[in-house]
């Protein structure tokens, strides 16, 4: 018997790797929106002009016997295991990655569950080592990643929590560090810059300004502590008097001290 063809173009008889590039599974989802068969919601969304609501999935098709049946972990006809992990709420089938369903997030997360806690204010599951040690921003995960502008809350890419509390996809964070060190939303330093600031201290000390600039001062605003101070102007950077960060911006015009005029 010829293999039935799925909407993503792969034969439904089990040949080679199960599932798709996104998930390892032994069934196809029957999309309630268009009645088409896809390996997962991501494959569906990449090929259609609408999105598949994972919570409304009622039926699946076995990739071996092709029987369409109620969503469940094992085929009722040939006993094919659809997924080592199965969530009856999200209808997520996949190999075991220590997943768990978070009631507060409303979706499944990759665990182990005991390594994470749900922050009610941020409305997101975070690593236990961040409990009581992160800056909360209400519903921060419901905002899109400021780098790629795509969803963070339901993304399969791990979220990275910046010291300021904002979230980026981990991959976007790593790409950002190749060109800069500041949060794209609030300009706060995205990592501990202390060692670099001390190196910059040495560079500033070894690079005297021309005589006409040596007594020039400027008002600055610190992006890290939000403090304002008046410091000596230097082309390499201007150091905050409050927290000693060089992540500062000029907040006023330059001026020469009166005794040098």
PDB file of N, CA and C in Angstrom, residues 163-258:
ATOM      1  N   UNK A 163      20.296  41.482  33.827  1.00  0.00           N
ATOM      2  CA  UNK A 163      20.302  42.063  35.178  1.00  0.00           C
ATOM      3  C   UNK A 163      19.201  43.101  35.399  1.00  0.00           C
ATOM      4  N   UNK A 164      18.782  43.764  34.323  1.00  0.00           N
ATOM      5  CA  UNK A 164      17.725  44.777  34.438  1.00  0.00           C
ATOM      6  C   UNK A 164      16.343  44.152  34.517  1.00  0.00           C
ATOM      7  N   UNK A 165      16.248  42.838  34.252  1.00  0.00           N
ATOM      8  CA  UNK A 165      14.972  42.143  34.320  1.00  0.00           C
ATOM      9  C   UNK A 165      14.341  41.863  32.968  1.00  0.00           C
ATOM     10  N   UNK A 166      14.833  42.494  31.915  1.00  0.00           N
ATOM     11  CA  UNK A 166      14.280  42.250  30.583  1.00  0.00           C
ATOM     12  C   UNK A 166      14.738  40.899  30.048  1.00  0.00           C
ATOM     13  N   UNK A 167      13.973  40.361  29.112  1.00  0.00           N
ATOM     14  CA  UNK A 167      14.242  39.040  28.546  1.00  0.00           C
ATOM     15  C   UNK A 167      14.645  39.139  27.083  1.00  0.00           C
ATOM     16  N   UNK A 168      15.569  38.252  26.700  1.00  0.00           N
ATOM     17  CA  UNK A 168      15.941  38.057  25.310  1.00  0.00           C
ATOM     18  C   UNK A 168      15.987  36.562  25.052  1.00  0.00           C
ATOM     19  N   UNK A 169      15.804  36.153  23.810  1.00  0.00           N
ATOM     20  CA  UNK A 169      16.115  34.772  23.481  1.00  0.00           C
ATOM     21  C   UNK A 169      17.609  34.562  23.723  1.00  0.00           C
ATOM     22  N   UNK A 170      17.996  33.396  24.232  1.00  0.00           N
ATOM     23  CA  UNK A 170      19.409  33.139  24.509  1.00  0.00           C
ATOM     24  C   UNK A 170      20.254  33.333  23.247  1.00  0.00           C
ATOM     25  N   UNK A 171      19.758  32.863  22.110  1.00  0.00           N
ATOM     26  CA  UNK A 171      20.513  33.013  20.870  1.00  0.00           C
ATOM     27  C   UNK A 171      20.644  34.483  20.474  1.00  0.00           C
ATOM     28  N   UNK A 172      19.605  35.269  20.702  1.00  0.00           N
ATOM     29  CA  UNK A 172      19.659  36.702  20.395  1.00  0.00           C
ATOM     30  C   UNK A 172      20.632  37.420  21.323  1.00  0.00           C
ATOM     31  N   UNK A 173      20.647  36.999  22.597  1.00  0.00           N
ATOM     32  CA  UNK A 173      21.576  37.576  23.578  1.00  0.00           C
ATOM     33  C   UNK A 173      23.020  37.339  23.142  1.00  0.00           C
ATOM     34  N   UNK A 174      23.311  36.117  22.719  1.00  0.00           N
ATOM     35  CA  UNK A 174      24.677  35.781  22.312  1.00  0.00           C
ATOM     36  C   UNK A 174      25.094  36.578  21.081  1.00  0.00           C
ATOM     37  N   UNK A 175      24.168  36.779  20.140  1.00  0.00           N
ATOM     38  CA  UNK A 175      24.471  37.581  18.959  1.00  0.00           C
ATOM     39  C   UNK A 175      24.667  39.046  19.331  1.00  0.00           C
ATOM     40  N   UNK A 176      23.867  39.544  20.280  1.00  0.00           N
ATOM     41  CA  UNK A 176      23.958  40.937  20.704  1.00  0.00           C
ATOM     42  C   UNK A 176      25.328  41.246  21.290  1.00  0.00           C
ATOM     43  N   UNK A 177      25.885  40.295  22.064  1.00  0.00           N
ATOM     44  CA  UNK A 177      27.170  40.529  22.724  1.00  0.00           C
ATOM     45  C   UNK A 177      28.333  40.649  21.737  1.00  0.00           C
ATOM     46  N   UNK A 178      28.111  40.234  20.503  1.00  0.00           N
ATOM     47  CA  UNK A 178      29.160  40.376  19.500  1.00  0.00           C
ATOM     48  C   UNK A 178      29.330  41.826  19.072  1.00  0.00           C
ATOM     49  N   UNK A 179      28.310  42.647  19.322  1.00  0.00           N
ATOM     50  CA  UNK A 179      28.342  44.044  18.884  1.00  0.00           C
ATOM     51  C   UNK A 179      28.140  45.054  20.005  1.00  0.00           C
ATOM     52  N   UNK A 180      27.665  44.624  21.147  1.00  0.00           N
ATOM     53  CA  UNK A 180      27.409  45.571  22.228  1.00  0.00           C
ATOM     54  C   UNK A 180      27.188  44.858  23.544  1.00  0.00           C
ATOM     55  N   UNK A 181      27.007  45.640  24.597  1.00  0.00           N
ATOM     56  CA  UNK A 181      26.876  45.057  25.940  1.00  0.00           C
ATOM     57  C   UNK A 181      25.655  45.571  26.686  1.00  0.00           C
ATOM     58  N   UNK A 182      24.820  46.373  26.022  1.00  0.00           N
ATOM     59  CA  UNK A 182      23.704  47.020  26.723  1.00  0.00           C
ATOM     60  C   UNK A 182      22.354  46.454  26.315  1.00  0.00           C
ATOM     61  N   UNK A 183      21.425  46.428  27.266  1.00  0.00           N
ATOM     62  CA  UNK A 183      20.054  46.004  26.994  1.00  0.00           C
ATOM     63  C   UNK A 183      19.460  46.926  25.933  1.00  0.00           C
ATOM     64  N   UNK A 184      18.872  46.374  24.883  1.00  0.00           N
ATOM     65  CA  UNK A 184      18.315  47.230  23.831  1.00  0.00           C
ATOM     66  C   UNK A 184      17.080  48.023  24.258  1.00  0.00           C
ATOM     67  N   UNK A 185      16.512  47.690  25.418  1.00  0.00           N
ATOM     68  CA  UNK A 185      15.319  48.392  25.890  1.00  0.00           C
ATOM     69  C   UNK A 185      15.652  49.541  26.840  1.00  0.00           C
ATOM     70  N   UNK A 186      16.532  49.290  27.811  1.00  0.00           N
ATOM     71  CA  UNK A 186      16.794  50.313  28.829  1.00  0.00           C
ATOM     72  C   UNK A 186      18.252  50.775  28.866  1.00  0.00           C
ATOM     73  N   UNK A 187      19.117  50.166  28.071  1.00  0.00           N
ATOM     74  CA  UNK A 187      20.534  50.521  27.964  1.00  0.00           C
ATOM     75  C   UNK A 187      21.360  50.139  29.189  1.00  0.00           C
ATOM     76  N   UNK A 188      20.762  49.409  30.146  1.00  0.00           N
ATOM     77  CA  UNK A 188      21.521  48.911  31.307  1.00  0.00           C
ATOM     78  C   UNK A 188      22.516  47.866  30.817  1.00  0.00           C
ATOM     79  N   UNK A 189      23.663  47.777  31.491  1.00  0.00           N
ATOM     80  CA  UNK A 189      24.653  46.766  31.115  1.00  0.00           C
ATOM     81  C   UNK A 189      24.040  45.376  31.209  1.00  0.00           C
ATOM     82  N   UNK A 190      24.244  44.575  30.174  1.00  0.00           N
ATOM     83  CA  UNK A 190      23.618  43.262  30.088  1.00  0.00           C
ATOM     84  C   UNK A 190      24.428  42.174  30.781  1.00  0.00           C
ATOM     85  N   UNK A 191      25.609  42.521  31.284  1.00  0.00           N
ATOM     86  CA  UNK A 191      26.442  41.573  32.023  1.00  0.00           C
ATOM     87  C   UNK A 191      27.368  42.365  32.932  1.00  0.00           C
ATOM     88  N   UNK A 192      28.082  41.676  33.802  1.00  0.00           N
ATOM     89  CA  UNK A 192      28.975  42.332  34.755  1.00  0.00           C
ATOM     90  C   UNK A 192      30.177  42.906  34.002  1.00  0.00           C
ATOM     91  N   UNK A 193      30.286  44.222  33.977  1.00  0.00           N
ATOM     92  CA  UNK A 193      31.343  44.902  33.235  1.00  0.00           C
ATOM     93  C   UNK A 193      32.464  45.414  34.141  1.00  0.00           C
ATOM     94  N   UNK A 194      32.459  45.020  35.410  1.00  0.00           N
ATOM     95  CA  UNK A 194      33.406  45.576  36.381  1.00  0.00           C
ATOM     96  C   UNK A 194      34.853  45.467  35.917  1.00  0.00           C
ATOM     97  N   UNK A 195      35.243  44.298  35.446  1.00  0.00           N
ATOM     98  CA  UNK A 195      36.638  44.107  35.037  1.00  0.00           C
ATOM     99  C   UNK A 195      36.988  45.035  33.874  1.00  0.00           C
ATOM    100  N   UNK A 196      36.082  45.190  32.931  1.00  0.00           N
ATOM    101  CA  UNK A 196      36.351  46.071  31.798  1.00  0.00           C
ATOM    102  C   UNK A 196      36.423  47.527  32.239  1.00  0.00           C
ATOM    103  N   UNK A 197      35.546  47.921  33.182  1.00  0.00           N
ATOM    104  CA  UNK A 197      35.595  49.310  33.671  1.00  0.00           C
ATOM    105  C   UNK A 197      36.950  49.621  34.303  1.00  0.00           C
ATOM    106  N   UNK A 198      37.523  48.667  35.040  1.00  0.00           N
ATOM    107  CA  UNK A 198      38.816  48.900  35.669  1.00  0.00           C
ATOM    108  C   UNK A 198      39.929  48.982  34.621  1.00  0.00           C
ATOM    109  N   UNK A 199      39.804  48.218  33.546  1.00  0.00           N
ATOM    110  CA  UNK A 199      40.769  48.331  32.452  1.00  0.00           C
ATOM    111  C   UNK A 199      40.660  49.698  31.800  1.00  0.00           C
ATOM    112  N   UNK A 200      39.426  50.178  31.692  1.00  0.00           N
ATOM    113  CA  UNK A 200      39.211  51.505  31.098  1.00  0.00           C
ATOM    114  C   UNK A 200      39.762  52.601  32.008  1.00  0.00           C
ATOM    115  N   UNK A 201      39.725  52.375  33.326  1.00  0.00           N
ATOM    116  CA  UNK A 201      40.359  53.321  34.261  1.00  0.00           C
ATOM    117  C   UNK A 201      41.828  53.517  33.901  1.00  0.00           C
ATOM    118  N   UNK A 202      42.509  52.390  33.647  1.00  0.00           N
ATOM    119  CA  UNK A 202      43.936  52.449  33.315  1.00  0.00           C
ATOM    120  C   UNK A 202      44.168  53.162  31.989  1.00  0.00           C
ATOM    121  N   UNK A 203      43.321  52.886  31.010  1.00  0.00           N
ATOM    122  CA  UNK A 203      43.476  53.512  29.702  1.00  0.00           C
ATOM    123  C   UNK A 203      43.254  55.022  29.776  1.00  0.00           C
ATOM    124  N   UNK A 204      42.251  55.424  30.561  1.00  0.00           N
ATOM    125  CA  UNK A 204      41.982  56.856  30.729  1.00  0.00           C
ATOM    126  C   UNK A 204      43.175  57.534  31.415  1.00  0.00           C
ATOM    127  N   UNK A 205      43.727  56.875  32.447  1.00  0.00           N
ATOM    128  CA  UNK A 205      44.865  57.447  33.178  1.00  0.00           C
ATOM    129  C   UNK A 205      46.097  57.584  32.285  1.00  0.00           C
ATOM    130  N   UNK A 206      46.222  56.684  31.309  1.00  0.00           N
ATOM    131  CA  UNK A 206      47.396  56.697  30.430  1.00  0.00           C
ATOM    132  C   UNK A 206      47.181  57.511  29.165  1.00  0.00           C
ATOM    133  N   UNK A 207      46.006  58.119  29.048  1.00  0.00           N
ATOM    134  CA  UNK A 207      45.696  58.894  27.849  1.00  0.00           C
ATOM    135  C   UNK A 207      45.269  60.301  28.241  1.00  0.00           C
ATOM    136  N   UNK A 208      46.216  61.187  28.532  1.00  0.00           N
ATOM    137  CA  UNK A 208      45.845  62.557  28.913  1.00  0.00           C
ATOM    138  C   UNK A 208      45.207  63.298  27.745  1.00  0.00           C
ATOM    139  N   UNK A 209      44.227  64.119  28.066  1.00  0.00           N
ATOM    140  CA  UNK A 209      43.566  64.921  27.050  1.00  0.00           C
ATOM    141  C   UNK A 209      44.423  66.128  26.697  1.00  0.00           C
ATOM    142  N   UNK A 210      44.259  66.706  25.511  1.00  0.00           N
ATOM    143  CA  UNK A 210      44.983  67.945  25.160  1.00  0.00           C
ATOM    144  C   UNK A 210      44.697  69.037  26.187  1.00  0.00           C
ATOM    145  N   UNK A 211      45.597  69.969  26.323  1.00  0.00           N
ATOM    146  CA  UNK A 211      45.499  70.989  27.368  1.00  0.00           C
ATOM    147  C   UNK A 211      44.170  71.747  27.344  1.00  0.00           C
ATOM    148  N   UNK A 212      43.631  71.994  26.161  1.00  0.00           N
ATOM    149  CA  UNK A 212      42.384  72.758  26.087  1.00  0.00           C
ATOM    150  C   UNK A 212      41.172  71.984  26.609  1.00  0.00           C
ATOM    151  N   UNK A 213      41.336  70.649  26.821  1.00  0.00           N
ATOM    152  CA  UNK A 213      40.236  69.821  27.333  1.00  0.00           C
ATOM    153  C   UNK A 213      40.451  69.347  28.764  1.00  0.00           C
ATOM    154  N   UNK A 214      41.621  69.616  29.319  1.00  0.00           N
ATOM    155  CA  UNK A 214      41.965  69.021  30.614  1.00  0.00           C
ATOM    156  C   UNK A 214      41.104  69.520  31.760  1.00  0.00           C
ATOM    157  N   UNK A 215      40.517  70.681  31.634  1.00  0.00           N
ATOM    158  CA  UNK A 215      39.673  71.206  32.705  1.00  0.00           C
ATOM    159  C   UNK A 215      38.211  71.348  32.275  1.00  0.00           C
ATOM    160  N   UNK A 216      37.878  70.581  31.277  1.00  0.00           N
ATOM    161  CA  UNK A 216      36.502  70.618  30.773  1.00  0.00           C
ATOM    162  C   UNK A 216      35.659  69.585  31.517  1.00  0.00           C
ATOM    163  N   UNK A 217      34.509  69.969  31.992  1.00  0.00           N
ATOM    164  CA  UNK A 217      33.607  69.053  32.687  1.00  0.00           C
ATOM    165  C   UNK A 217      32.303  68.914  31.898  1.00  0.00           C
ATOM    166  N   UNK A 218      31.567  67.841  32.219  1.00  0.00           N
ATOM    167  CA  UNK A 218      30.315  67.583  31.522  1.00  0.00           C
ATOM    168  C   UNK A 218      29.358  66.872  32.462  1.00  0.00           C
ATOM    169  N   UNK A 219      28.092  67.133  32.309  1.00  0.00           N
ATOM    170  CA  UNK A 219      27.066  66.440  33.090  1.00  0.00           C
ATOM    171  C   UNK A 219      26.734  65.125  32.384  1.00  0.00           C
ATOM    172  N   UNK A 220      26.670  64.035  33.155  1.00  0.00           N
ATOM    173  CA  UNK A 220      26.388  62.732  32.561  1.00  0.00           C
ATOM    174  C   UNK A 220      25.236  62.041  33.291  1.00  0.00           C
ATOM    175  N   UNK A 221      24.588  61.127  32.582  1.00  0.00           N
ATOM    176  CA  UNK A 221      23.545  60.272  33.137  1.00  0.00           C
ATOM    177  C   UNK A 221      24.029  58.837  33.017  1.00  0.00           C
ATOM    178  N   UNK A 222      24.005  58.096  34.116  1.00  0.00           N
ATOM    179  CA  UNK A 222      24.460  56.715  34.118  1.00  0.00           C
ATOM    180  C   UNK A 222      23.311  55.779  33.746  1.00  0.00           C
ATOM    181  N   UNK A 223      23.540  54.938  32.761  1.00  0.00           N
ATOM    182  CA  UNK A 223      22.521  53.975  32.348  1.00  0.00           C
ATOM    183  C   UNK A 223      22.386  52.808  33.320  1.00  0.00           C
ATOM    184  N   UNK A 224      23.381  52.608  34.186  1.00  0.00           N
ATOM    185  CA  UNK A 224      23.338  51.478  35.117  1.00  0.00           C
ATOM    186  C   UNK A 224      22.658  51.817  36.436  1.00  0.00           C
ATOM    187  N   UNK A 225      22.957  52.981  37.007  1.00  0.00           N
ATOM    188  CA  UNK A 225      22.341  53.334  38.295  1.00  0.00           C
ATOM    189  C   UNK A 225      21.349  54.481  38.174  1.00  0.00           C
ATOM    190  N   UNK A 226      21.241  55.060  36.961  1.00  0.00           N
ATOM    191  CA  UNK A 226      20.333  56.189  36.682  1.00  0.00           C
ATOM    192  C   UNK A 226      20.722  57.457  37.430  1.00  0.00           C
ATOM    193  N   UNK A 227      21.933  57.473  37.962  1.00  0.00           N
ATOM    194  CA  UNK A 227      22.396  58.652  38.685  1.00  0.00           C
ATOM    195  C   UNK A 227      22.977  59.710  37.751  1.00  0.00           C
ATOM    196  N   UNK A 228      22.976  60.945  38.220  1.00  0.00           N
ATOM    197  CA  UNK A 228      23.553  62.053  37.471  1.00  0.00           C
ATOM    198  C   UNK A 228      24.773  62.580  38.214  1.00  0.00           C
ATOM    199  N   UNK A 229      25.787  62.961  37.457  1.00  0.00           N
ATOM    200  CA  UNK A 229      26.983  63.530  38.081  1.00  0.00           C
ATOM    201  C   UNK A 229      27.711  64.412  37.079  1.00  0.00           C
ATOM    202  N   UNK A 230      28.605  65.233  37.609  1.00  0.00           N
ATOM    203  CA  UNK A 230      29.429  66.099  36.774  1.00  0.00           C
ATOM    204  C   UNK A 230      30.857  65.596  36.840  1.00  0.00           C
ATOM    205  N   UNK A 231      31.430  65.261  35.690  1.00  0.00           N
ATOM    206  CA  UNK A 231      32.762  64.643  35.655  1.00  0.00           C
ATOM    207  C   UNK A 231      33.627  65.333  34.619  1.00  0.00           C
ATOM    208  N   UNK A 232      34.921  65.023  34.670  1.00  0.00           N
ATOM    209  CA  UNK A 232      35.843  65.562  33.679  1.00  0.00           C
ATOM    210  C   UNK A 232      35.609  64.873  32.333  1.00  0.00           C
ATOM    211  N   UNK A 233      35.564  65.669  31.288  1.00  0.00           N
ATOM    212  CA  UNK A 233      35.349  65.115  29.953  1.00  0.00           C
ATOM    213  C   UNK A 233      36.577  64.316  29.505  1.00  0.00           C
ATOM    214  N   UNK A 234      36.317  63.123  28.932  1.00  0.00           N
ATOM    215  CA  UNK A 234      37.411  62.330  28.344  1.00  0.00           C
ATOM    216  C   UNK A 234      36.861  61.587  27.140  1.00  0.00           C
ATOM    217  N   UNK A 235      37.653  61.566  26.085  1.00  0.00           N
ATOM    218  CA  UNK A 235      37.203  60.984  24.835  1.00  0.00           C
ATOM    219  C   UNK A 235      36.975  59.476  24.945  1.00  0.00           C
ATOM    220  N   UNK A 236      37.666  58.780  25.863  1.00  0.00           N
ATOM    221  CA  UNK A 236      37.533  57.333  25.998  1.00  0.00           C
ATOM    222  C   UNK A 236      36.300  56.917  26.794  1.00  0.00           C
ATOM    223  N   UNK A 237      35.792  57.816  27.597  1.00  0.00           N
ATOM    224  CA  UNK A 237      34.626  57.483  28.401  1.00  0.00           C
ATOM    225  C   UNK A 237      34.545  58.354  29.635  1.00  0.00           C
ATOM    226  N   UNK A 238      33.352  58.480  30.169  1.00  0.00           N
ATOM    227  CA  UNK A 238      33.148  59.305  31.358  1.00  0.00           C
ATOM    228  C   UNK A 238      32.530  58.454  32.453  1.00  0.00           C
ATOM    229  N   UNK A 239      33.219  58.388  33.561  1.00  0.00           N
ATOM    230  CA  UNK A 239      32.905  57.450  34.639  1.00  0.00           C
ATOM    231  C   UNK A 239      31.901  58.027  35.629  1.00  0.00           C
ATOM    232  N   UNK A 240      30.860  57.237  35.910  1.00  0.00           N
ATOM    233  CA  UNK A 240      29.855  57.647  36.885  1.00  0.00           C
ATOM    234  C   UNK A 240      30.484  57.739  38.276  1.00  0.00           C
ATOM    235  N   UNK A 241      30.255  58.848  38.973  1.00  0.00           N
ATOM    236  CA  UNK A 241      30.813  59.025  40.313  1.00  0.00           C
ATOM    237  C   UNK A 241      30.090  58.183  41.360  1.00  0.00           C
ATOM    238  N   UNK A 242      28.908  57.695  41.021  1.00  0.00           N
ATOM    239  CA  UNK A 242      28.093  56.961  41.987  1.00  0.00           C
ATOM    240  C   UNK A 242      28.407  55.465  41.973  1.00  0.00           C
ATOM    241  N   UNK A 243      28.382  54.836  40.782  1.00  0.00           N
ATOM    242  CA  UNK A 243      28.598  53.387  40.710  1.00  0.00           C
ATOM    243  C   UNK A 243      29.857  52.998  39.954  1.00  0.00           C
ATOM    244  N   UNK A 244      30.599  53.993  39.443  1.00  0.00           N
ATOM    245  CA  UNK A 244      31.874  53.787  38.751  1.00  0.00           C
ATOM    246  C   UNK A 244      31.729  53.055  37.420  1.00  0.00           C
ATOM    247  N   UNK A 245      30.570  53.121  36.811  1.00  0.00           N
ATOM    248  CA  UNK A 245      30.342  52.536  35.496  1.00  0.00           C
ATOM    249  C   UNK A 245      30.683  53.554  34.410  1.00  0.00           C
ATOM    250  N   UNK A 246      31.132  53.044  33.276  1.00  0.00           N
ATOM    251  CA  UNK A 246      31.362  53.903  32.118  1.00  0.00           C
ATOM    252  C   UNK A 246      30.197  53.836  31.136  1.00  0.00           C
ATOM    253  N   UNK A 247      29.132  53.153  31.526  1.00  0.00           N
ATOM    254  CA  UNK A 247      27.944  53.078  30.687  1.00  0.00           C
ATOM    255  C   UNK A 247      27.124  54.343  30.921  1.00  0.00           C
ATOM    256  N   UNK A 248      27.627  55.440  30.400  1.00  0.00           N
ATOM    257  CA  UNK A 248      27.030  56.754  30.662  1.00  0.00           C
ATOM    258  C   UNK A 248      26.746  57.491  29.360  1.00  0.00           C
ATOM    259  N   UNK A 249      25.928  58.514  29.475  1.00  0.00           N
ATOM    260  CA  UNK A 249      25.601  59.358  28.324  1.00  0.00           C
ATOM    261  C   UNK A 249      25.682  60.819  28.748  1.00  0.00           C
ATOM    262  N   UNK A 250      26.145  61.661  27.858  1.00  0.00           N
ATOM    263  CA  UNK A 250      26.242  63.084  28.152  1.00  0.00           C
ATOM    264  C   UNK A 250      24.854  63.672  28.308  1.00  0.00           C
ATOM    265  N   UNK A 251      24.629  64.390  29.396  1.00  0.00           N
ATOM    266  CA  UNK A 251      23.303  64.934  29.698  1.00  0.00           C
ATOM    267  C   UNK A 251      23.299  66.459  29.715  1.00  0.00           C
ATOM    268  N   UNK A 252      24.393  67.054  29.298  1.00  0.00           N
ATOM    269  CA  UNK A 252      24.473  68.517  29.281  1.00  0.00           C
ATOM    270  C   UNK A 252      25.679  68.957  28.474  1.00  0.00           C
ATOM    271  N   UNK A 253      25.781  70.249  28.233  1.00  0.00           N
ATOM    272  CA  UNK A 253      26.896  70.779  27.451  1.00  0.00           C
ATOM    273  C   UNK A 253      28.211  70.753  28.209  1.00  0.00           C
ATOM    274  N   UNK A 254      29.289  70.806  27.476  1.00  0.00           N
ATOM    275  CA  UNK A 254      30.615  70.864  28.096  1.00  0.00           C
ATOM    276  C   UNK A 254      30.880  72.280  28.582  1.00  0.00           C
ATOM    277  N   UNK A 255      31.691  72.375  29.644  1.00  0.00           N
ATOM    278  CA  UNK A 255      32.040  73.693  30.144  1.00  0.00           C
ATOM    279  C   UNK A 255      33.430  73.662  30.776  1.00  0.00           C
ATOM    280  N   UNK A 256      34.090  74.814  30.722  1.00  0.00           N
ATOM    281  CA  UNK A 256      35.436  74.969  31.283  1.00  0.00           C
ATOM    282  C   UNK A 256      35.282  75.541  32.681  1.00  0.00           C
ATOM    283  N   UNK A 257      36.072  75.007  33.659  1.00  0.00           N
ATOM    284  CA  UNK A 257      36.002  75.523  35.022  1.00  0.00           C
ATOM    285  C   UNK A 257      36.414  76.984  35.032  1.00  0.00           C
ATOM    286  N   UNK A 258      35.803  77.792  35.923  1.00  0.00           N
ATOM    287  CA  UNK A 258      35.982  79.233  35.948  1.00  0.00           C
ATOM    288  C   UNK A 258      37.447  79.645  36.109  1.00  0.00           C
TER     289      UNK A 258
END
